[in-house]
Amino acid sequence: MQRALAEQELILDNATVGIAFIKQRTYQRCSPRFEEMFGYGPGELIGQSTRAIYCTPEEYERDGSWYDQMQDGRSVSTERQYQRKDGAVFWCKLVGKAIDPAHPREGAIWIYDDVTAEHAARASLEASRDALERAVADRTAELEQAKARAQHLADHDALTGLPNRRLLEDRLTQALALSQRNRKQTAVMFIDLDRFKPINDSLGHAVGDVLLKEVSLRLVNQLRVGDTICRIGGDEFVVVLPEVKRSSDIAQVAQKVIEHVSQPAMVDERELAVTCSIGIAVFPDDGRDAETLIRNADAAMYHAKELGRANYQFFTEQMNQAASRRLALESDLRRAIGKDELRLHYQRIVEAKTGKVVGHEALVRWQHPERGLVPPGEFTQIAEECGLILKIGEWVLREACRWATFIGTERGLQIAVNLSPRQFTDPKLAQMVAQALKETGLPPRLLELEITETLAMQHTDITLSTLRRLKKLGVSIAIDDFGTGYSSLAYLKRFPVDKVKIDRTFVAEAPKDREEGAIVSAIVALAHALDIEVIGEGVENDAQRTFLQRCGCDYIQGYLTGRPADSDAAAKDYV
Ligand code: C2E
Ligand code: MG
Ligand code: MG
């Protein structure tokens, strides 16, 4: 018994945890570690209330309930903040167990462990977890912003900041859903600037960009808050007017837009004026989905262009049919090239004074399996727009050169070939011409290339360098349809051209109309002063021929002296 007590004493004295024996909430015995932990001297706590280690009387009261817990043999195990004798507060983990479960207050053993260090570690862990969470949240927010920025870029046009085609389709689809519900109309206006390309090409992209921004601004200022304005291509804009009541309202908006866009704009101290053409399609009559409405508004815009630009047109079913005819023609045309359906007809060019044949102009036709012989006016524009003109042009050039050599070059008859605008701006043009001459063996001086006046005047820089390259090959150059492009004759001086062809609209009127007559004789006089020869086109009667002869016009071409004929018929000029 004595030994057991001594052993207990030993354990109590050396335990690394604090141990206390408490009765009626009063210290009966405390281990040295306990006293050290709470900052008391040996035996100092004996007889004192456990209130001594509590920070507040309330906490002391609260923990009185532990004794009820211990009554059915359970132990108390928890963590508490206690106060040392010097007032310092620290965290303790404690476990208590009654000696007799029936009367816990009469005696319980309590074990205390200082866990301040663990608490500090846990707190700092929590703090760093909070910091981490904050950092993650910040980063997520940044990513969200970046994503929003990227989304904005993907949905908007970089130059004007307007929504692009992608966003347009979204917004339009939303507007249509709303219209459907409210039984209202939604209008789609397709706006295309007239003759923007020449401005862009001749004054440079920087000027073109400023102009586009100015136009966007005017559109934004003209329209209401709920309207969507998008830029969907170079000089193409689409406006969505949701919930419109009457078509006259739409027409009014379109008219307003045309007026405001056409106000001159100052760009680089230069006054620039553009007009625009507008096509309008209205939900639900002209289409029930975004794609159809945009396509139909586009078709209506084309129609507005055809009617002379700077106006608006509503979509009609006929336009739809015209558009699908165009599409069919385009795919037919693609096949035509491979299937050998293209033909060349040749029209005489004769000396005005003598009527002697000096050469021929090659004019393309399309021998369509169902439509018959299709004139170039009905397919060259489409071919130009879809790029097929390059292939067609190459074929025409080769075929014309081949024919001219086949027929014989001894009489020195020239063969004239028309170049389309697209071909003329093709960087490989000179190379292609050189190749055709080489392959067919046609002497370069017998080939004349015709370019239209409007084309020549539009891109003066490109024109000059291309013309010089062609001239170097030894071919001659004619300006076709001269007089229709409103360019000043003085311009001609700058170009190395050999001939001008006076457009047939002037020739037709010249003998009857004094003004037209004066223009024709002025062209001839000026051209001659510049060492340029003149061909009168579309000569259909004697009066016209006589007039041209009197003016000193060098050559004539027209039904009067010969209609375009197929290669066999035309070959007769050579025998
Ligand atoms: P263009 O180069 O001015 O050709 C003259 C056009 O006037 C031809 O029409 C010709 O048939 C027509 N013509 C000739 N004499 C008379 C006349 O006395 N009265 C009337 N009313 N018309 C006359 P075509 O063959 O229909 O060609 C129209 C246009 O198509 C040509 O005008 C030319 O710009 C273009 N074209 C023709 N062939 C080609 C080609 O191979 N390539 C390119 N890029 N364009 C071509
Ligand atoms: Mg021509
Ligand atoms: Mg012509």
PDB file of N, CA and C in Angstrom, residues 25-27 30 34 38-40 44-57 60 81-88 90:
ATOM      1  N   ARG A  25     -15.281  21.464  -6.807  1.00  0.00           N
ATOM      2  CA  ARG A  25     -14.675  22.504  -7.628  1.00  0.00           C
ATOM      3  C   ARG A  25     -13.569  23.230  -6.861  1.00  0.00           C
ATOM      4  N   THR A  26     -12.868  22.449  -6.056  1.00  0.00           N
ATOM      5  CA  THR A  26     -11.763  23.013  -5.300  1.00  0.00           C
ATOM      6  C   THR A  26     -10.566  22.093  -5.467  1.00  0.00           C
ATOM      7  N   TYR A  27      -9.375  22.703  -5.634  1.00  0.00           N
ATOM      8  CA  TYR A  27      -8.171  21.889  -5.824  1.00  0.00           C
ATOM      9  C   TYR A  27      -7.798  21.155  -4.555  1.00  0.00           C
ATOM     10  N   CYS A  30      -2.398  19.059  -6.975  1.00  0.00           N
ATOM     11  CA  CYS A  30      -2.012  19.476  -8.329  1.00  0.00           C
ATOM     12  C   CYS A  30      -0.617  18.958  -8.587  1.00  0.00           C
ATOM     13  N   PHE A  34       1.176  20.922 -13.592  1.00  0.00           N
ATOM     14  CA  PHE A  34      -0.055  21.716 -13.594  1.00  0.00           C
ATOM     15  C   PHE A  34       0.215  23.122 -13.038  1.00  0.00           C
ATOM     16  N   PHE A  38       0.037  26.763 -15.052  1.00  0.00           N
ATOM     17  CA  PHE A  38      -0.848  27.873 -14.701  1.00  0.00           C
ATOM     18  C   PHE A  38      -0.135  28.990 -13.942  1.00  0.00           C
ATOM     19  N   GLY A  39       1.187  28.799 -13.730  1.00  0.00           N
ATOM     20  CA  GLY A  39       2.010  29.873 -13.135  1.00  0.00           C
ATOM     21  C   GLY A  39       1.860  30.019 -11.620  1.00  0.00           C
ATOM     22  N   TYR A  40       1.546  28.914 -10.939  1.00  0.00           N
ATOM     23  CA  TYR A  40       1.431  28.973  -9.476  1.00  0.00           C
ATOM     24  C   TYR A  40       2.605  28.261  -8.818  1.00  0.00           C
ATOM     25  N   GLU A  44       0.300  26.124  -4.086  1.00  0.00           N
ATOM     26  CA  GLU A  44      -0.382  27.413  -3.961  1.00  0.00           C
ATOM     27  C   GLU A  44      -1.886  27.317  -4.240  1.00  0.00           C
ATOM     28  N   LEU A  45      -2.260  26.355  -5.065  1.00  0.00           N
ATOM     29  CA  LEU A  45      -3.670  26.270  -5.463  1.00  0.00           C
ATOM     30  C   LEU A  45      -4.504  25.408  -4.521  1.00  0.00           C
ATOM     31  N   ILE A  46      -3.845  24.624  -3.730  1.00  0.00           N
ATOM     32  CA  ILE A  46      -4.590  23.700  -2.872  1.00  0.00           C
ATOM     33  C   ILE A  46      -5.577  24.487  -2.012  1.00  0.00           C
ATOM     34  N   GLY A  47      -6.846  24.013  -2.071  1.00  0.00           N
ATOM     35  CA  GLY A  47      -7.880  24.684  -1.283  1.00  0.00           C
ATOM     36  C   GLY A  47      -8.551  25.832  -2.034  1.00  0.00           C
ATOM     37  N   GLN A  48      -7.954  26.229  -3.184  1.00  0.00           N
ATOM     38  CA  GLN A  48      -8.583  27.332  -3.949  1.00  0.00           C
ATOM     39  C   GLN A  48      -9.676  26.792  -4.880  1.00  0.00           C
ATOM     40  N   SER A  49     -10.621  27.642  -5.220  1.00  0.00           N
ATOM     41  CA  SER A  49     -11.668  27.268  -6.185  1.00  0.00           C
ATOM     42  C   SER A  49     -11.056  27.208  -7.599  1.00  0.00           C
ATOM     43  N   THR A  50     -11.623  26.312  -8.377  1.00  0.00           N
ATOM     44  CA  THR A  50     -11.129  26.224  -9.760  1.00  0.00           C
ATOM     45  C   THR A  50     -11.457  27.501 -10.539  1.00  0.00           C
ATOM     46  N   ARG A  51     -12.267  28.361  -9.993  1.00  0.00           N
ATOM     47  CA  ARG A  51     -12.567  29.670 -10.607  1.00  0.00           C
ATOM     48  C   ARG A  51     -11.258  30.405 -10.951  1.00  0.00           C
ATOM     49  N   ALA A  52     -10.176  30.073 -10.180  1.00  0.00           N
ATOM     50  CA  ALA A  52      -8.899  30.754 -10.340  1.00  0.00           C
ATOM     51  C   ALA A  52      -8.364  30.703 -11.776  1.00  0.00           C
ATOM     52  N   ILE A  53      -8.609  29.585 -12.445  1.00  0.00           N
ATOM     53  CA  ILE A  53      -8.005  29.488 -13.784  1.00  0.00           C
ATOM     54  C   ILE A  53      -8.950  29.957 -14.902  1.00  0.00           C
ATOM     55  N   TYR A  54     -10.175  30.305 -14.558  1.00  0.00           N
ATOM     56  CA  TYR A  54     -11.120  30.757 -15.592  1.00  0.00           C
ATOM     57  C   TYR A  54     -10.899  32.230 -15.951  1.00  0.00           C
ATOM     58  N   CYS A  55     -11.126  32.541 -17.197  1.00  0.00           N
ATOM     59  CA  CYS A  55     -10.966  33.929 -17.656  1.00  0.00           C
ATOM     60  C   CYS A  55     -12.118  34.792 -17.152  1.00  0.00           C
ATOM     61  N   THR A  56     -13.358  34.211 -17.129  1.00  0.00           N
ATOM     62  CA  THR A  56     -14.522  35.002 -16.692  1.00  0.00           C
ATOM     63  C   THR A  56     -15.398  34.141 -15.796  1.00  0.00           C
ATOM     64  N   PRO A  57     -16.183  34.805 -14.905  1.00  0.00           N
ATOM     65  CA  PRO A  57     -17.099  34.043 -14.037  1.00  0.00           C
ATOM     66  C   PRO A  57     -18.123  33.262 -14.854  1.00  0.00           C
ATOM     67  N   TYR A  60     -16.803  29.978 -15.940  1.00  0.00           N
ATOM     68  CA  TYR A  60     -16.737  29.091 -14.771  1.00  0.00           C
ATOM     69  C   TYR A  60     -18.107  28.472 -14.496  1.00  0.00           C
ATOM     70  N   GLN A  81      -9.991  27.894 -23.209  1.00  0.00           N
ATOM     71  CA  GLN A  81      -8.994  28.943 -22.973  1.00  0.00           C
ATOM     72  C   GLN A  81      -8.999  29.246 -21.482  1.00  0.00           C
ATOM     73  N   TYR A  82      -7.811  29.141 -20.841  1.00  0.00           N
ATOM     74  CA  TYR A  82      -7.708  29.444 -19.402  1.00  0.00           C
ATOM     75  C   TYR A  82      -6.759  30.594 -19.199  1.00  0.00           C
ATOM     76  N   GLN A  83      -6.791  31.057 -17.939  1.00  0.00           N
ATOM     77  CA  GLN A  83      -5.949  32.200 -17.595  1.00  0.00           C
ATOM     78  C   GLN A  83      -4.874  31.755 -16.616  1.00  0.00           C
ATOM     79  N   ARG A  84      -3.640  32.179 -16.905  1.00  0.00           N
ATOM     80  CA  ARG A  84      -2.580  31.907 -15.934  1.00  0.00           C
ATOM     81  C   ARG A  84      -2.689  32.898 -14.787  1.00  0.00           C
ATOM     82  N   LYS A  85      -1.891  32.645 -13.784  1.00  0.00           N
ATOM     83  CA  LYS A  85      -1.927  33.538 -12.627  1.00  0.00           C
ATOM     84  C   LYS A  85      -1.574  34.980 -13.037  1.00  0.00           C
ATOM     85  N   ASP A  86      -0.634  35.104 -13.988  1.00  0.00           N
ATOM     86  CA  ASP A  86      -0.230  36.454 -14.422  1.00  0.00           C
ATOM     87  C   ASP A  86      -1.213  37.071 -15.423  1.00  0.00           C
ATOM     88  N   GLY A  87      -2.313  36.388 -15.674  1.00  0.00           N
ATOM     89  CA  GLY A  87      -3.346  36.963 -16.562  1.00  0.00           C
ATOM     90  C   GLY A  87      -3.228  36.519 -18.014  1.00  0.00           C
ATOM     91  N   ALA A  88      -2.106  35.873 -18.380  1.00  0.00           N
ATOM     92  CA  ALA A  88      -1.937  35.430 -19.781  1.00  0.00           C
ATOM     93  C   ALA A  88      -2.952  34.332 -20.095  1.00  0.00           C
ATOM     94  N   PHE A  90      -4.259  31.140 -22.396  1.00  0.00           N
ATOM     95  CA  PHE A  90      -3.696  30.105 -23.269  1.00  0.00           C
ATOM     96  C   PHE A  90      -4.703  28.979 -23.459  1.00  0.00           C
TER      97      PHE A  90
END
